[in-house]
CSV table of C-alpha atoms in Angstrom, one decimal:
chain,number,residue,atom,x,y,z
A,1,MET,CA,53.4,123.5,4.1
A,2,HIS,CA,51.0,122.9,1.2
A,3,ASN,CA,53.5,120.5,-0.4
A,4,MET,CA,53.9,118.6,2.8
A,5,SER,CA,50.1,118.1,3.1
A,6,LYS,CA,50.0,116.8,-0.4
A,7,ALA,CA,52.9,114.4,0.3
A,8,THR,CA,51.2,113.2,3.5
A,9,ALA,CA,48.0,112.7,1.7
A,10,MET,CA,49.7,110.7,-1.0
A,11,ILE,CA,51.5,108.5,1.5
A,12,LEU,CA,48.3,107.9,3.3
A,13,GLY,CA,46.6,107.0,0.0
A,14,ILE,CA,49.4,104.5,-0.9
A,15,CYS,CA,49.2,103.0,2.6
A,16,THR,CA,45.5,102.6,2.3
A,17,ILE,CA,45.7,101.0,-1.1
A,18,ILE,CA,48.4,98.6,0.2
A,19,GLY,CA,46.3,97.8,3.2
A,20,LEU,CA,43.2,97.1,1.1
A,21,LEU,CA,45.2,94.9,-1.2
A,22,GLY,CA,46.6,93.0,1.8
A,23,LEU,CA,43.2,92.7,3.3
A,24,GLY,CA,41.8,91.4,0.0
A,25,TYR,CA,44.5,88.8,-0.2
A,26,LEU,CA,44.0,87.6,3.3
A,27,LEU,CA,40.2,87.4,2.7
A,28,LYS,CA,40.8,85.5,-0.5
A,29,THR,CA,43.2,83.1,1.2
A,30,ALA,CA,40.8,82.6,4.1
A,31,ALA,CA,37.9,81.9,1.7
A,32,LEU,CA,40.0,79.3,-0.2
A,33,GLU,CA,41.1,77.6,3.0
A,34,TYR,CA,37.5,77.6,4.2
A,35,LYS,CA,36.2,76.2,1.0
A,36,GLN,CA,38.8,73.5,1.0
A,37,PHE,CA,38.0,72.7,4.6
A,38,GLU,CA,34.4,72.2,3.7
A,39,ARG,CA,35.1,69.6,1.0
A,40,SER,CA,33.6,66.3,2.1
A,41,VAL,CA,32.3,63.0,0.9
A,42,THR,CA,29.2,61.1,2.2
A,43,VAL,CA,29.3,57.3,2.1
A,44,LYS,CA,27.3,54.4,3.3
A,45,GLY,CA,28.4,51.1,4.8
A,46,LEU,CA,26.3,48.0,5.1
A,47,SER,CA,26.5,45.2,7.6
A,48,GLU,CA,24.2,42.2,7.0
A,49,ARG,CA,24.4,38.9,9.0
A,50,GLU,CA,22.3,35.8,9.5
A,51,TYR,CA,21.3,34.4,12.8
A,52,PRO,CA,19.1,31.6,13.9
A,53,ALA,CA,15.8,32.6,15.6
A,54,ASP,CA,15.9,31.9,19.4
A,55,ILE,CA,12.2,31.7,20.1
A,56,VAL,CA,9.4,29.8,18.2
A,57,ILE,CA,5.7,30.4,18.7
A,58,TRP,CA,3.8,27.4,17.2
A,59,PRO,CA,0.0,27.5,17.3
A,60,ILE,CA,-1.5,24.1,16.8
A,61,GLN,CA,-5.1,24.2,15.6
A,62,PHE,CA,-7.5,21.3,15.2
A,63,ALA,CA,-11.1,21.3,14.1
A,64,PHE,CA,-14.0,19.2,15.4
A,65,ALA,CA,-17.7,18.7,14.7
A,66,GLU,CA,-20.6,17.0,16.5
A,67,ASN,CA,-24.4,17.2,16.9
A,68,ASP,CA,-24.3,16.6,20.6
A,69,LEU,CA,-22.6,19.4,22.6
A,70,THR,CA,-21.6,17.1,25.5
A,71,LYS,CA,-19.9,14.8,23.1
A,72,LEU,CA,-18.2,17.7,21.3
A,73,TYR,CA,-16.6,19.0,24.5
A,74,ALA,CA,-15.5,15.4,25.3
A,75,LEU,CA,-13.9,15.2,21.9
A,76,VAL,CA,-12.1,18.5,22.4
A,77,ASP,CA,-10.7,17.4,25.8
A,78,SER,CA,-9.5,14.0,24.5
A,79,SER,CA,-7.9,15.5,21.5
A,80,SER,CA,-6.2,18.2,23.6
A,81,VAL,CA,-4.8,15.6,26.0
A,82,LYS,CA,-3.5,13.5,23.1
A,83,ILE,CA,-1.7,16.5,21.5
A,84,GLN,CA,-0.2,17.6,24.8
A,85,ASN,CA,1.1,14.1,25.7
A,86,PHE,CA,2.5,13.8,22.2
A,87,LEU,CA,4.4,17.2,22.6
A,88,GLN,CA,5.8,16.3,26.0
A,89,ASP,CA,6.9,12.8,24.8
A,90,LYS,CA,8.9,14.6,22.1
A,91,GLY,CA,10.8,16.7,24.6
A,92,ILE,CA,8.6,19.9,24.8
A,93,ASP,CA,8.2,20.9,28.4
A,94,ALA,CA,4.7,21.3,29.9
A,95,SER,CA,5.5,24.9,30.8
A,96,GLU,CA,6.0,25.7,27.1
A,97,ILE,CA,2.5,24.5,26.2
A,98,THR,CA,-0.6,26.7,26.5
A,99,LEU,CA,-4.2,25.5,26.0
A,100,GLY,CA,-6.6,28.1,24.6
A,101,SER,CA,-10.4,28.1,24.9
A,102,PRO,CA,-12.3,26.3,22.0
A,103,ALA,CA,-14.2,28.5,19.6
A,104,ILE,CA,-17.5,26.7,18.9
A,105,THR,CA,-20.2,27.6,16.3
A,106,ASP,CA,-23.8,26.5,16.6
A,107,LYS,CA,-25.1,26.3,13.1
A,108,SER,CA,-28.8,26.3,14.2
A,109,ALA,CA,-28.2,29.6,15.9
A,110,GLN,CA,-27.0,31.4,12.8
A,111,GLN,CA,-29.3,34.1,11.5
A,112,TYR,CA,-28.7,33.6,7.8
A,113,GLY,CA,-28.6,30.5,5.6
A,114,SER,CA,-30.5,27.2,5.7
A,115,ASP,CA,-29.6,24.3,8.0
A,116,ASN,CA,-31.1,21.7,5.8
A,117,ASN,CA,-27.8,20.5,4.3
A,118,VAL,CA,-25.7,20.9,7.5
A,119,ARG,CA,-24.4,17.5,8.7
A,120,PHE,CA,-23.2,18.7,12.1
A,121,ARG,CA,-24.9,21.3,14.3
A,122,TYR,CA,-21.7,22.2,16.3
A,123,THR,CA,-18.3,22.9,14.8
A,124,GLY,CA,-15.3,24.5,16.3
A,125,VAL,CA,-11.5,25.1,16.5
A,126,GLN,CA,-9.2,24.6,19.4
A,127,THR,CA,-5.7,26.1,19.6
A,128,ILE,CA,-2.7,24.7,21.6
A,129,THR,CA,0.3,27.1,21.5
A,130,VAL,CA,3.9,26.1,22.0
A,131,TYR,CA,6.2,28.9,23.1
A,132,SER,CA,9.8,27.6,23.2
A,133,LYS,CA,13.5,28.6,23.1
A,134,ASN,CA,14.4,25.2,21.8
A,135,VAL,CA,13.7,26.0,18.2
A,136,GLU,CA,15.4,23.1,16.5
A,137,ASN,CA,13.6,20.5,18.7
A,138,VAL,CA,10.2,22.2,18.0
A,139,ARG,CA,10.9,22.2,14.3
A,140,GLN,CA,11.5,18.4,14.4
A,141,VAL,CA,8.3,17.9,16.3
A,142,MET,CA,6.3,19.8,13.7
A,143,SER,CA,7.2,17.4,11.0
A,144,ALA,CA,6.0,14.5,13.2
A,145,LEU,CA,2.7,16.0,14.4
A,146,SER,CA,0.8,14.8,11.3
A,147,GLY,CA,1.0,11.3,12.8
A,148,LEU,CA,-1.8,12.2,15.2
A,149,GLY,CA,-4.1,12.5,12.2
A,150,LYS,CA,-4.4,8.7,12.2
A,151,GLU,CA,-6.1,9.1,15.6
A,152,GLY,CA,-8.9,11.2,14.1
A,153,ILE,CA,-7.5,14.6,14.9
A,154,VAL,CA,-8.1,17.1,12.0
A,155,PHE,CA,-5.4,19.8,12.0
A,156,THR,CA,-5.9,23.2,10.3
A,157,GLY,CA,-2.9,25.2,9.3
A,158,ASP,CA,-4.0,27.3,6.4
A,159,ASN,CA,-5.1,30.4,8.2
A,160,TYR,CA,-3.2,33.4,9.7
A,161,GLN,CA,-3.8,32.5,13.3
A,162,ALA,CA,-2.1,29.1,12.8
A,163,GLN,CA,1.1,30.5,11.3
A,164,VAL,CA,4.4,29.7,13.1
A,165,GLU,CA,6.3,32.7,14.2
A,166,TYR,CA,10.1,32.8,14.7
A,167,ILE,CA,11.7,35.6,16.8
A,168,PHE,CA,15.3,36.8,17.2
A,169,THR,CA,15.8,38.5,20.5
A,170,GLN,CA,19.6,38.9,20.6
A,171,LEU,CA,19.7,42.2,18.7
A,172,ASN,CA,21.4,44.2,21.5
A,173,ASP,CA,24.2,41.6,21.6
A,174,VAL,CA,25.0,41.8,17.9
A,175,LYS,CA,24.6,45.6,17.5
A,176,PRO,CA,28.1,46.8,18.5
A,177,ALA,CA,29.9,44.4,16.1
A,178,MET,CA,27.5,45.2,13.2
A,179,ILE,CA,27.8,48.9,13.7
A,180,GLU,CA,31.6,48.7,13.7
A,181,GLU,CA,31.5,46.6,10.5
A,182,ALA,CA,29.2,49.0,8.8
A,183,THR,CA,31.3,52.0,9.8
A,184,ASN,CA,34.5,50.3,8.6
A,185,LYS,CA,33.0,49.5,5.2
A,186,ALA,CA,31.9,53.1,4.9
A,187,ARG,CA,35.4,54.2,5.6
A,188,GLU,CA,36.8,51.8,2.9
A,189,VAL,CA,34.5,53.4,0.4
A,190,ALA,CA,35.5,56.9,1.4
A,191,GLU,CA,39.2,56.1,1.3
A,192,LYS,CA,38.7,54.7,-2.3
A,193,PHE,CA,36.9,57.9,-3.3
A,194,ALA,CA,39.6,60.1,-1.7
A,195,SER,CA,42.4,58.1,-3.5
A,196,ASP,CA,40.6,58.3,-6.9
A,197,SER,CA,40.1,62.1,-6.5
A,198,HIS,CA,43.7,62.6,-5.3
A,199,SER,CA,42.6,63.7,-1.9
A,200,ARG,CA,43.2,62.7,1.7
A,201,LEU,CA,40.5,61.5,4.0
A,202,GLY,CA,40.0,63.7,7.0
A,203,LYS,CA,38.0,63.4,10.2
A,204,ILE,CA,34.3,62.5,10.3
A,205,LYS,CA,32.1,65.5,9.8
A,206,GLN,CA,28.9,63.8,10.8
A,207,ALA,CA,27.5,60.3,11.0
A,208,SER,CA,24.2,58.6,11.4
A,209,GLN,CA,23.2,55.0,12.1
A,210,GLY,CA,20.3,53.6,10.3
A,211,GLN,CA,17.6,51.4,11.8
A,212,PHE,CA,18.3,47.7,12.3
A,213,SER,CA,15.9,45.5,10.3
A,214,ILE,CA,15.2,41.8,11.0
A,215,SER,CA,13.6,39.7,8.3
A,216,HIS,CA,13.3,36.1,7.1
A,217,ARG,CA,16.3,35.0,5.1
A,218,ASP,CA,13.8,33.7,2.6
A,219,LYS,CA,10.2,32.4,2.6
A,220,ASN,CA,11.3,28.8,3.0
A,221,ASN,CA,13.5,29.5,6.0
A,222,PRO,CA,11.7,31.8,8.4
A,223,HIS,CA,13.7,30.4,11.3
A,224,ILE,CA,16.9,32.0,9.9
A,225,LYS,CA,16.9,35.7,10.3
A,226,SER,CA,18.7,38.3,8.2
A,227,VAL,CA,19.8,41.3,10.4
A,228,ARG,CA,20.7,44.4,8.5
A,229,VAL,CA,21.9,48.0,9.2
A,230,VAL,CA,23.3,50.8,7.1
A,231,SER,CA,25.6,53.5,8.5
A,232,THR,CA,25.9,56.9,6.8
A,233,VAL,CA,29.2,58.8,7.4
A,234,GLU,CA,30.4,62.1,6.0
A,235,TYR,CA,34.2,62.7,5.9
A,236,TYR,CA,36.2,65.8,5.3
A,237,LEU,CA,38.5,65.8,2.3
A,238,ALA,CA,41.9,67.5,2.1
A,239,ASP,CA,44.4,67.9,-0.8
């Protein structure tokens, strides 16, 4: 009876050892498979395209000076009419032209400084703004506007308020194609990496789309926009 107990205990011990060894092997195999499953590569894909701006905002500023306030307002009105007629003759619709209020300065009312050397008591600036979707036509008119200088109109264009602004509003229309292009380029990079590392490219683990950016193509061509987006994609790798 005592010998049977010893034999039973030995058998149980052997079974336990075998079980532990088997469990250890299974755990090791599972860990290796899990580690392989977690192998991945993160890549980026760029899509960058150029599009023409579809809206132009053109502030036209002109300066004036007079000693008589009544004459000054008459000068502002006559100059504004000349400019508006010129714009419409060049194909810019009246609905695309906005006339702002003149900003007038009375030199004699200024608190500081001496007026002894001031030639004109009143000076000011008037702004006429063109807001149009016909960008190319407006650009052609811009180059011809200086001709009005022969009629005594003094244009000012060297300040921030007078800068021309070009806008691209079709981003939602181009987004799908650009995202697809960026994603495809990211996959090309990932496939090259997988090939070089003797692996196979698996499914996407995670992906993120960067923000779209719109900028001038260059400082001399602000009417041409560079639209850019970068997609980041992480793929699983397998042997």
